[in-house]
JSON list of C-alpha atoms in Angstrom, two decimals:
[
{"chain": "A", "resi": 212, "resn": "VAL", "atom": "CA", "xyz": [134.55, 71.48, 165.89]},
{"chain": "A", "resi": 213, "resn": "ASN", "atom": "CA", "xyz": [131.38, 73.20, 168.27]},
{"chain": "A", "resi": 214, "resn": "PRO", "atom": "CA", "xyz": [129.90, 75.73, 166.13]},
{"chain": "A", "resi": 215, "resn": "PRO", "atom": "CA", "xyz": [128.89, 79.33, 167.17]},
{"chain": "A", "resi": 216, "resn": "THR", "atom": "CA", "xyz": [125.79, 80.08, 169.11]},
{"chain": "A", "resi": 217, "resn": "GLY", "atom": "CA", "xyz": [125.05, 81.99, 166.56]},
{"chain": "A", "resi": 218, "resn": "ASP", "atom": "CA", "xyz": [125.17, 85.80, 164.49]},
{"chain": "A", "resi": 219, "resn": "LEU", "atom": "CA", "xyz": [122.73, 88.56, 165.37]},
{"chain": "A", "resi": 220, "resn": "ARG", "atom": "CA", "xyz": [122.00, 89.74, 161.23]},
{"chain": "A", "resi": 221, "resn": "GLY", "atom": "CA", "xyz": [119.46, 92.53, 161.10]},
{"chain": "A", "resi": 222, "resn": "GLY", "atom": "CA", "xyz": [118.27, 91.37, 164.41]},
{"chain": "A", "resi": 223, "resn": "ARG", "atom": "CA", "xyz": [117.25, 88.78, 164.19]},
{"chain": "A", "resi": 224, "resn": "VAL", "atom": "CA", "xyz": [119.79, 85.08, 165.25]},
{"chain": "A", "resi": 225, "resn": "CYS", "atom": "CA", "xyz": [120.95, 82.92, 161.93]},
{"chain": "A", "resi": 226, "resn": "SER", "atom": "CA", "xyz": [122.22, 79.57, 161.95]},
{"chain": "A", "resi": 227, "resn": "TRP", "atom": "CA", "xyz": [125.49, 77.30, 161.10]},
{"chain": "A", "resi": 228, "resn": "ILE", "atom": "CA", "xyz": [125.89, 74.98, 158.99]},
{"chain": "A", "resi": 229, "resn": "PRO", "atom": "CA", "xyz": [129.38, 72.86, 158.86]},
{"chain": "A", "resi": 230, "resn": "SER", "atom": "CA", "xyz": [131.73, 74.01, 155.32]},
{"chain": "A", "resi": 231, "resn": "ARG", "atom": "CA", "xyz": [134.11, 71.72, 153.69]},
{"chain": "A", "resi": 232, "resn": "HIS", "atom": "CA", "xyz": [136.47, 73.10, 155.27]},
{"chain": "A", "resi": 233, "resn": "ASN", "atom": "CA", "xyz": [135.54, 72.31, 158.68]},
{"chain": "A", "resi": 234, "resn": "THR", "atom": "CA", "xyz": [134.51, 75.59, 159.73]},
{"chain": "A", "resi": 235, "resn": "TRP", "atom": "CA", "xyz": [131.47, 76.71, 159.84]},
{"chain": "A", "resi": 236, "resn": "VAL", "atom": "CA", "xyz": [129.59, 79.31, 158.09]},
{"chain": "A", "resi": 237, "resn": "LEU", "atom": "CA", "xyz": [126.12, 80.45, 158.09]},
{"chain": "A", "resi": 238, "resn": "PRO", "atom": "CA", "xyz": [123.58, 80.49, 155.21]},
{"chain": "A", "resi": 239, "resn": "ARG", "atom": "CA", "xyz": [123.35, 81.55, 152.09]},
{"chain": "A", "resi": 240, "resn": "MET", "atom": "CA", "xyz": [119.44, 82.54, 152.04]},
{"chain": "A", "resi": 241, "resn": "ALA", "atom": "CA", "xyz": [121.03, 84.79, 155.88]},
{"chain": "A", "resi": 242, "resn": "THR", "atom": "CA", "xyz": [122.71, 87.41, 153.80]},
{"chain": "A", "resi": 243, "resn": "ALA", "atom": "CA", "xyz": [120.46, 87.30, 151.25]},
{"chain": "A", "resi": 244, "resn": "SER", "atom": "CA", "xyz": [118.22, 90.10, 150.46]},
{"chain": "A", "resi": 245, "resn": "LYS", "atom": "CA", "xyz": [116.35, 91.85, 152.26]},
{"chain": "A", "resi": 246, "resn": "LYS", "atom": "CA", "xyz": [114.08, 93.53, 150.03]},
{"chain": "A", "resi": 247, "resn": "LEU", "atom": "CA", "xyz": [110.97, 92.25, 148.52]},
{"chain": "A", "resi": 248, "resn": "LEU", "atom": "CA", "xyz": [110.26, 95.28, 145.51]},
{"chain": "A", "resi": 249, "resn": "ASN", "atom": "CA", "xyz": [108.78, 94.62, 142.17]},
{"chain": "A", "resi": 250, "resn": "ALA", "atom": "CA", "xyz": [110.97, 98.10, 140.65]},
{"chain": "A", "resi": 251, "resn": "GLU", "atom": "CA", "xyz": [112.80, 100.45, 142.91]},
{"chain": "A", "resi": 252, "resn": "ASP", "atom": "CA", "xyz": [111.56, 103.05, 140.93]},
{"chain": "A", "resi": 253, "resn": "ALA", "atom": "CA", "xyz": [108.21, 102.05, 141.87]},
{"chain": "A", "resi": 254, "resn": "VAL", "atom": "CA", "xyz": [108.69, 101.83, 145.04]},
{"chain": "A", "resi": 255, "resn": "VAL", "atom": "CA", "xyz": [106.33, 104.69, 146.39]},
{"chain": "A", "resi": 256, "resn": "GLU", "atom": "CA", "xyz": [103.89, 104.26, 143.92]},
{"chain": "A", "resi": 257, "resn": "GLN", "atom": "CA", "xyz": [103.54, 100.40, 144.13]},
{"chain": "A", "resi": 258, "resn": "MET", "atom": "CA", "xyz": [103.28, 101.37, 148.15]},
{"chain": "A", "resi": 259, "resn": "ILE", "atom": "CA", "xyz": [100.68, 104.10, 148.20]},
{"chain": "A", "resi": 260, "resn": "CYS", "atom": "CA", "xyz": [98.71, 101.77, 146.06]},
{"chain": "A", "resi": 261, "resn": "GLY", "atom": "CA", "xyz": [98.58, 99.30, 147.43]},
{"chain": "A", "resi": 262, "resn": "LEU", "atom": "CA", "xyz": [97.90, 101.38, 151.15]},
{"chain": "A", "resi": 263, "resn": "LEU", "atom": "CA", "xyz": [95.02, 102.36, 149.10]},
{"chain": "A", "resi": 264, "resn": "ALA", "atom": "CA", "xyz": [93.26, 98.57, 148.43]},
{"chain": "A", "resi": 265, "resn": "CYS", "atom": "CA", "xyz": [94.14, 97.41, 152.10]},
{"chain": "A", "resi": 266, "resn": "HIS", "atom": "CA", "xyz": [92.68, 100.80, 153.62]},
{"chain": "A", "resi": 267, "resn": "PRO", "atom": "CA", "xyz": [88.89, 102.13, 151.97]},
{"chain": "A", "resi": 268, "resn": "THR", "atom": "CA", "xyz": [89.29, 104.92, 154.42]},
{"chain": "A", "resi": 269, "resn": "LEU", "atom": "CA", "xyz": [92.10, 106.77, 152.61]},
{"chain": "A", "resi": 270, "resn": "THR", "atom": "CA", "xyz": [91.81, 107.96, 148.86]},
{"chain": "A", "resi": 271, "resn": "ARG", "atom": "CA", "xyz": [94.11, 109.97, 146.83]},
{"chain": "A", "resi": 272, "resn": "LEU", "atom": "CA", "xyz": [95.08, 113.62, 145.28]},
{"chain": "A", "resi": 273, "resn": "GLU", "atom": "CA", "xyz": [94.65, 112.65, 142.11]},
{"chain": "A", "resi": 274, "resn": "GLY", "atom": "CA", "xyz": [98.28, 112.60, 140.08]},
{"chain": "A", "resi": 275, "resn": "THR", "atom": "CA", "xyz": [101.00, 113.20, 142.76]},
{"chain": "A", "resi": 276, "resn": "HIS", "atom": "CA", "xyz": [102.66, 111.45, 146.08]},
{"chain": "A", "resi": 277, "resn": "VAL", "atom": "CA", "xyz": [99.90, 112.30, 149.11]},
{"chain": "A", "resi": 278, "resn": "LEU", "atom": "CA", "xyz": [97.10, 110.61, 150.70]},
{"chain": "A", "resi": 279, "resn": "LEU", "atom": "CA", "xyz": [93.90, 111.32, 152.26]},
{"chain": "A", "resi": 280, "resn": "ARG", "atom": "CA", "xyz": [91.38, 111.00, 154.35]},
{"chain": "A", "resi": 281, "resn": "ALA", "atom": "CA", "xyz": [88.21, 109.41, 152.88]},
{"chain": "A", "resi": 282, "resn": "ASP", "atom": "CA", "xyz": [86.03, 112.18, 155.56]},
{"chain": "A", "resi": 283, "resn": "PHE", "atom": "CA", "xyz": [88.59, 115.27, 154.43]},
{"chain": "A", "resi": 284, "resn": "GLN", "atom": "CA", "xyz": [85.76, 116.97, 153.48]},
{"chain": "A", "resi": 285, "resn": "GLU", "atom": "CA", "xyz": [83.79, 117.65, 155.94]},
{"chain": "A", "resi": 286, "resn": "THR", "atom": "CA", "xyz": [87.29, 117.02, 158.69]},
{"chain": "A", "resi": 287, "resn": "LYS", "atom": "CA", "xyz": [88.82, 121.24, 157.05]},
{"chain": "A", "resi": 288, "resn": "ALA", "atom": "CA", "xyz": [84.38, 122.38, 157.28]},
{"chain": "A", "resi": 289, "resn": "SER", "atom": "CA", "xyz": [85.39, 121.29, 160.28]},
{"chain": "A", "resi": 290, "resn": "GLN", "atom": "CA", "xyz": [88.66, 121.51, 162.45]},
{"chain": "A", "resi": 291, "resn": "VAL", "atom": "CA", "xyz": [92.07, 122.44, 161.90]},
{"chain": "A", "resi": 292, "resn": "THR", "atom": "CA", "xyz": [94.13, 119.48, 159.66]},
{"chain": "A", "resi": 293, "resn": "LEU", "atom": "CA", "xyz": [96.52, 118.60, 160.02]},
{"chain": "A", "resi": 294, "resn": "LEU", "atom": "CA", "xyz": [98.57, 117.08, 157.43]},
{"chain": "A", "resi": 295, "resn": "SER", "atom": "CA", "xyz": [102.41, 115.77, 157.58]},
{"chain": "A", "resi": 296, "resn": "GLY", "atom": "CA", "xyz": [105.22, 113.40, 155.63]},
{"chain": "A", "resi": 297, "resn": "GLY", "atom": "CA", "xyz": [108.69, 112.91, 155.02]},
{"chain": "A", "resi": 298, "resn": "GLY", "atom": "CA", "xyz": [110.82, 110.26, 153.43]},
{"chain": "A", "resi": 299, "resn": "SER", "atom": "CA", "xyz": [109.21, 106.91, 151.93]},
{"chain": "A", "resi": 300, "resn": "GLY", "atom": "CA", "xyz": [110.78, 104.12, 153.14]},
{"chain": "A", "resi": 301, "resn": "HIS", "atom": "CA", "xyz": [110.04, 103.04, 156.39]},
{"chain": "A", "resi": 302, "resn": "GLU", "atom": "CA", "xyz": [106.45, 102.33, 156.00]},
{"chain": "A", "resi": 303, "resn": "PRO", "atom": "CA", "xyz": [103.38, 102.13, 156.62]},
{"chain": "A", "resi": 304, "resn": "SER", "atom": "CA", "xyz": [105.50, 105.33, 158.24]},
{"chain": "A", "resi": 305, "resn": "HIS", "atom": "CA", "xyz": [102.81, 108.88, 156.76]},
{"chain": "A", "resi": 306, "resn": "GLY", "atom": "CA", "xyz": [99.85, 107.24, 154.72]},
{"chain": "A", "resi": 307, "resn": "GLY", "atom": "CA", "xyz": [99.54, 104.69, 158.19]},
{"chain": "A", "resi": 308, "resn": "TRP", "atom": "CA", "xyz": [99.15, 107.48, 160.69]},
{"chain": "A", "resi": 309, "resn": "LEU", "atom": "CA", "xyz": [95.99, 108.82, 158.59]},
{"chain": "A", "resi": 310, "resn": "GLY", "atom": "CA", "xyz": [92.46, 108.67, 160.21]},
{"chain": "A", "resi": 311, "resn": "ASP", "atom": "CA", "xyz": [90.58, 110.29, 162.92]},
{"chain": "A", "resi": 312, "resn": "GLY", "atom": "CA", "xyz": [92.46, 112.01, 165.91]},
{"chain": "A", "resi": 313, "resn": "ARG", "atom": "CA", "xyz": [94.82, 111.80, 163.78]},
{"chain": "A", "resi": 314, "resn": "PRO", "atom": "CA", "xyz": [96.43, 113.97, 160.42]},
{"chain": "A", "resi": 315, "resn": "THR", "atom": "CA", "xyz": [93.99, 114.66, 157.55]},
{"chain": "A", "resi": 316, "resn": "ALA", "atom": "CA", "xyz": [97.08, 114.10, 154.94]},
{"chain": "A", "resi": 317, "resn": "ALA", "atom": "CA", "xyz": [100.27, 113.27, 154.28]},
{"chain": "A", "resi": 318, "resn": "VAL", "atom": "CA", "xyz": [102.41, 113.96, 151.84]},
{"chain": "A", "resi": 319, "resn": "CYS", "atom": "CA", "xyz": [105.06, 111.46, 150.72]},
{"chain": "A", "resi": 320, "resn": "GLY", "atom": "CA", "xyz": [108.40, 111.85, 148.39]},
{"chain": "A", "resi": 321, "resn": "GLY", "atom": "CA", "xyz": [110.71, 109.58, 147.20]},
{"chain": "A", "resi": 322, "resn": "VAL", "atom": "CA", "xyz": [112.76, 106.72, 149.12]},
{"chain": "A", "resi": 323, "resn": "PHE", "atom": "CA", "xyz": [115.04, 108.36, 152.89]},
{"chain": "A", "resi": 324, "resn": "ALA", "atom": "CA", "xyz": [114.42, 112.23, 150.73]},
{"chain": "A", "resi": 325, "resn": "SER", "atom": "CA", "xyz": [111.30, 114.57, 151.89]},
{"chain": "A", "resi": 326, "resn": "PRO", "atom": "CA", "xyz": [108.43, 115.71, 149.72]},
{"chain": "A", "resi": 327, "resn": "SER", "atom": "CA", "xyz": [108.65, 118.28, 146.48]},
{"chain": "A", "resi": 328, "resn": "VAL", "atom": "CA", "xyz": [107.61, 121.61, 147.75]},
{"chain": "A", "resi": 329, "resn": "ASP", "atom": "CA", "xyz": [105.17, 121.72, 144.61]},
{"chain": "A", "resi": 330, "resn": "ALA", "atom": "CA", "xyz": [103.91, 117.80, 146.07]},
{"chain": "A", "resi": 331, "resn": "VAL", "atom": "CA", "xyz": [103.37, 119.18, 149.45]},
{"chain": "A", "resi": 332, "resn": "LEU", "atom": "CA", "xyz": [102.01, 122.60, 148.97]},
{"chain": "A", "resi": 333, "resn": "SER", "atom": "CA", "xyz": [99.39, 120.35, 146.62]},
{"chain": "A", "resi": 334, "resn": "GLY", "atom": "CA", "xyz": [98.65, 119.02, 149.82]},
{"chain": "A", "resi": 335, "resn": "ILE", "atom": "CA", "xyz": [98.75, 121.86, 151.87]},
{"chain": "A", "resi": 336, "resn": "ARG", "atom": "CA", "xyz": [95.99, 123.11, 149.58]},
{"chain": "A", "resi": 337, "resn": "ALA", "atom": "CA", "xyz": [93.83, 120.05, 149.20]},
{"chain": "A", "resi": 338, "resn": "CYS", "atom": "CA", "xyz": [92.86, 119.50, 152.86]},
{"chain": "A", "resi": 339, "resn": "ALA", "atom": "CA", "xyz": [93.43, 123.93, 153.80]},
{"chain": "A", "resi": 340, "resn": "GLY", "atom": "CA", "xyz": [89.69, 124.78, 156.24]},
{"chain": "A", "resi": 341, "resn": "PRO", "atom": "CA", "xyz": [88.76, 127.62, 156.59]},
{"chain": "A", "resi": 342, "resn": "HIS", "atom": "CA", "xyz": [90.12, 126.36, 160.50]},
{"chain": "A", "resi": 343, "resn": "GLY", "atom": "CA", "xyz": [93.96, 126.51, 158.98]},
{"chain": "A", "resi": 344, "resn": "VAL", "atom": "CA", "xyz": [96.49, 123.38, 157.87]},
{"chain": "A", "resi": 345, "resn": "LEU", "atom": "CA", "xyz": [98.87, 122.93, 161.52]},
{"chain": "A", "resi": 346, "resn": "VAL", "atom": "CA", "xyz": [101.67, 120.61, 159.13]},
{"chain": "A", "resi": 347, "resn": "ILE", "atom": "CA", "xyz": [104.05, 118.34, 161.63]},
{"chain": "A", "resi": 348, "resn": "VAL", "atom": "CA", "xyz": [107.35, 118.04, 160.30]},
{"chain": "A", "resi": 349, "resn": "LYS", "atom": "CA", "xyz": [110.48, 115.71, 161.46]},
{"chain": "A", "resi": 350, "resn": "ASN", "atom": "CA", "xyz": [113.62, 117.96, 162.63]},
{"chain": "A", "resi": 351, "resn": "TYR", "atom": "CA", "xyz": [115.21, 116.52, 159.04]},
{"chain": "A", "resi": 352, "resn": "THR", "atom": "CA", "xyz": [117.20, 119.15, 156.61]},
{"chain": "A", "resi": 353, "resn": "GLY", "atom": "CA", "xyz": [115.11, 118.37, 154.03]},
{"chain": "A", "resi": 354, "resn": "ASP", "atom": "CA", "xyz": [111.51, 118.32, 155.90]},
{"chain": "A", "resi": 355, "resn": "ARG", "atom": "CA", "xyz": [111.66, 121.52, 157.33]},
{"chain": "A", "resi": 356, "resn": "LEU", "atom": "CA", "xyz": [113.48, 123.04, 154.74]},
{"chain": "A", "resi": 357, "resn": "ASN", "atom": "CA", "xyz": [110.06, 122.15, 151.48]},
{"chain": "A", "resi": 358, "resn": "PHE", "atom": "CA", "xyz": [107.48, 121.61, 153.65]},
{"chain": "A", "resi": 359, "resn": "GLY", "atom": "CA", "xyz": [108.63, 125.84, 155.56]},
{"chain": "A", "resi": 360, "resn": "LEU", "atom": "CA", "xyz": [107.84, 126.83, 151.92]},
{"chain": "A", "resi": 361, "resn": "ALA", "atom": "CA", "xyz": [105.33, 124.58, 150.87]},
{"chain": "A", "resi": 362, "resn": "CYS", "atom": "CA", "xyz": [103.70, 126.61, 155.08]},
{"chain": "A", "resi": 363, "resn": "GLU", "atom": "CA", "xyz": [104.34, 130.32, 153.84]},
{"chain": "A", "resi": 364, "resn": "GLN", "atom": "CA", "xyz": [103.34, 129.95, 149.40]},
{"chain": "A", "resi": 365, "resn": "ALA", "atom": "CA", "xyz": [100.05, 128.72, 151.85]},
{"chain": "A", "resi": 366, "resn": "LYS", "atom": "CA", "xyz": [99.65, 131.70, 153.14]},
{"chain": "A", "resi": 367, "resn": "ALA", "atom": "CA", "xyz": [101.04, 134.18, 150.69]},
{"chain": "A", "resi": 368, "resn": "GLU", "atom": "CA", "xyz": [97.56, 132.33, 148.33]},
{"chain": "A", "resi": 369, "resn": "GLY", "atom": "CA", "xyz": [95.62, 132.81, 152.14]},
{"chain": "A", "resi": 370, "resn": "ILE", "atom": "CA", "xyz": [95.31, 130.01, 152.96]},
{"chain": "A", "resi": 371, "resn": "ARG", "atom": "CA", "xyz": [95.71, 129.35, 157.39]},
{"chain": "A", "resi": 372, "resn": "CYS", "atom": "CA", "xyz": [98.94, 127.14, 157.88]},
{"chain": "A", "resi": 373, "resn": "GLU", "atom": "CA", "xyz": [101.65, 127.06, 160.46]},
{"chain": "A", "resi": 374, "resn": "MET", "atom": "CA", "xyz": [104.31, 124.48, 160.91]},
{"chain": "A", "resi": 375, "resn": "VAL", "atom": "CA", "xyz": [105.58, 122.53, 163.82]},
{"chain": "A", "resi": 376, "resn": "PRO", "atom": "CA", "xyz": [109.01, 120.69, 164.04]},
{"chain": "A", "resi": 377, "resn": "CYS", "atom": "CA", "xyz": [109.30, 117.86, 165.86]},
{"chain": "A", "resi": 378, "resn": "HIS", "atom": "CA", "xyz": [112.24, 115.09, 167.23]},
{"chain": "A", "resi": 379, "resn": "VAL", "atom": "CA", "xyz": [111.29, 111.45, 166.04]},
{"chain": "A", "resi": 380, "resn": "ALA", "atom": "CA", "xyz": [114.40, 110.21, 166.91]},
{"chain": "A", "resi": 381, "resn": "LEU", "atom": "CA", "xyz": [114.35, 108.01, 169.92]},
{"chain": "A", "resi": 382, "resn": "SER", "atom": "CA", "xyz": [117.21, 105.79, 171.38]},
{"chain": "A", "resi": 383, "resn": "PRO", "atom": "CA", "xyz": [116.38, 102.30, 173.73]},
{"chain": "A", "resi": 384, "resn": "LEU", "atom": "CA", "xyz": [118.41, 104.27, 176.35]},
{"chain": "A", "resi": 385, "resn": "PRO", "atom": "CA", "xyz": [118.94, 107.96, 177.58]},
{"chain": "A", "resi": 386, "resn": "LEU", "atom": "CA", "xyz": [121.43, 109.66, 175.77]},
{"chain": "A", "resi": 387, "resn": "THR", "atom": "CA", "xyz": [124.11, 109.55, 179.08]},
{"chain": "A", "resi": 388, "resn": "HIS", "atom": "CA", "xyz": [123.53, 106.06, 179.84]},
{"chain": "A", "resi": 389, "resn": "THR", "atom": "CA", "xyz": [127.45, 104.24, 178.75]},
{"chain": "A", "resi": 390, "resn": "ASN", "atom": "CA", "xyz": [129.04, 101.22, 179.26]}
]
């Protein structure tokens, strides 16, 4: 019996091996876990520490999951700052977007969970300057809710703050495409 040509598992073609029952099976390695985690409850903290270790242009708001450009003080004094963020799990999303000409701050939530209103408000307070903060939010219900509430609280504190929801869902084919 000839082996199958392959099987797409997680976007890659896997090799088949013969079994003792004269059939072909995928090797155990191909179906193993796809994650390398030290501890599930420490994923976000370790991701942030890793980004900070690799990128000296980033800093952190102590005691939070808020990442900032290291030059955020100069940036907020001279221009509108950009803040974004959302749930972790798509690294280096959020913290990996920070840099010159890009967001000033990123608020990282738990894995696939929006950051809390308090975390977002801490980020807004840290990067707010005389020109204000533009909060860029993905069109996810939890993000819109928590970032929106934080923006309202910042405005109540006298911080110039506006929120812009954006759509990040991408499709490789037009939505009208059918086979």
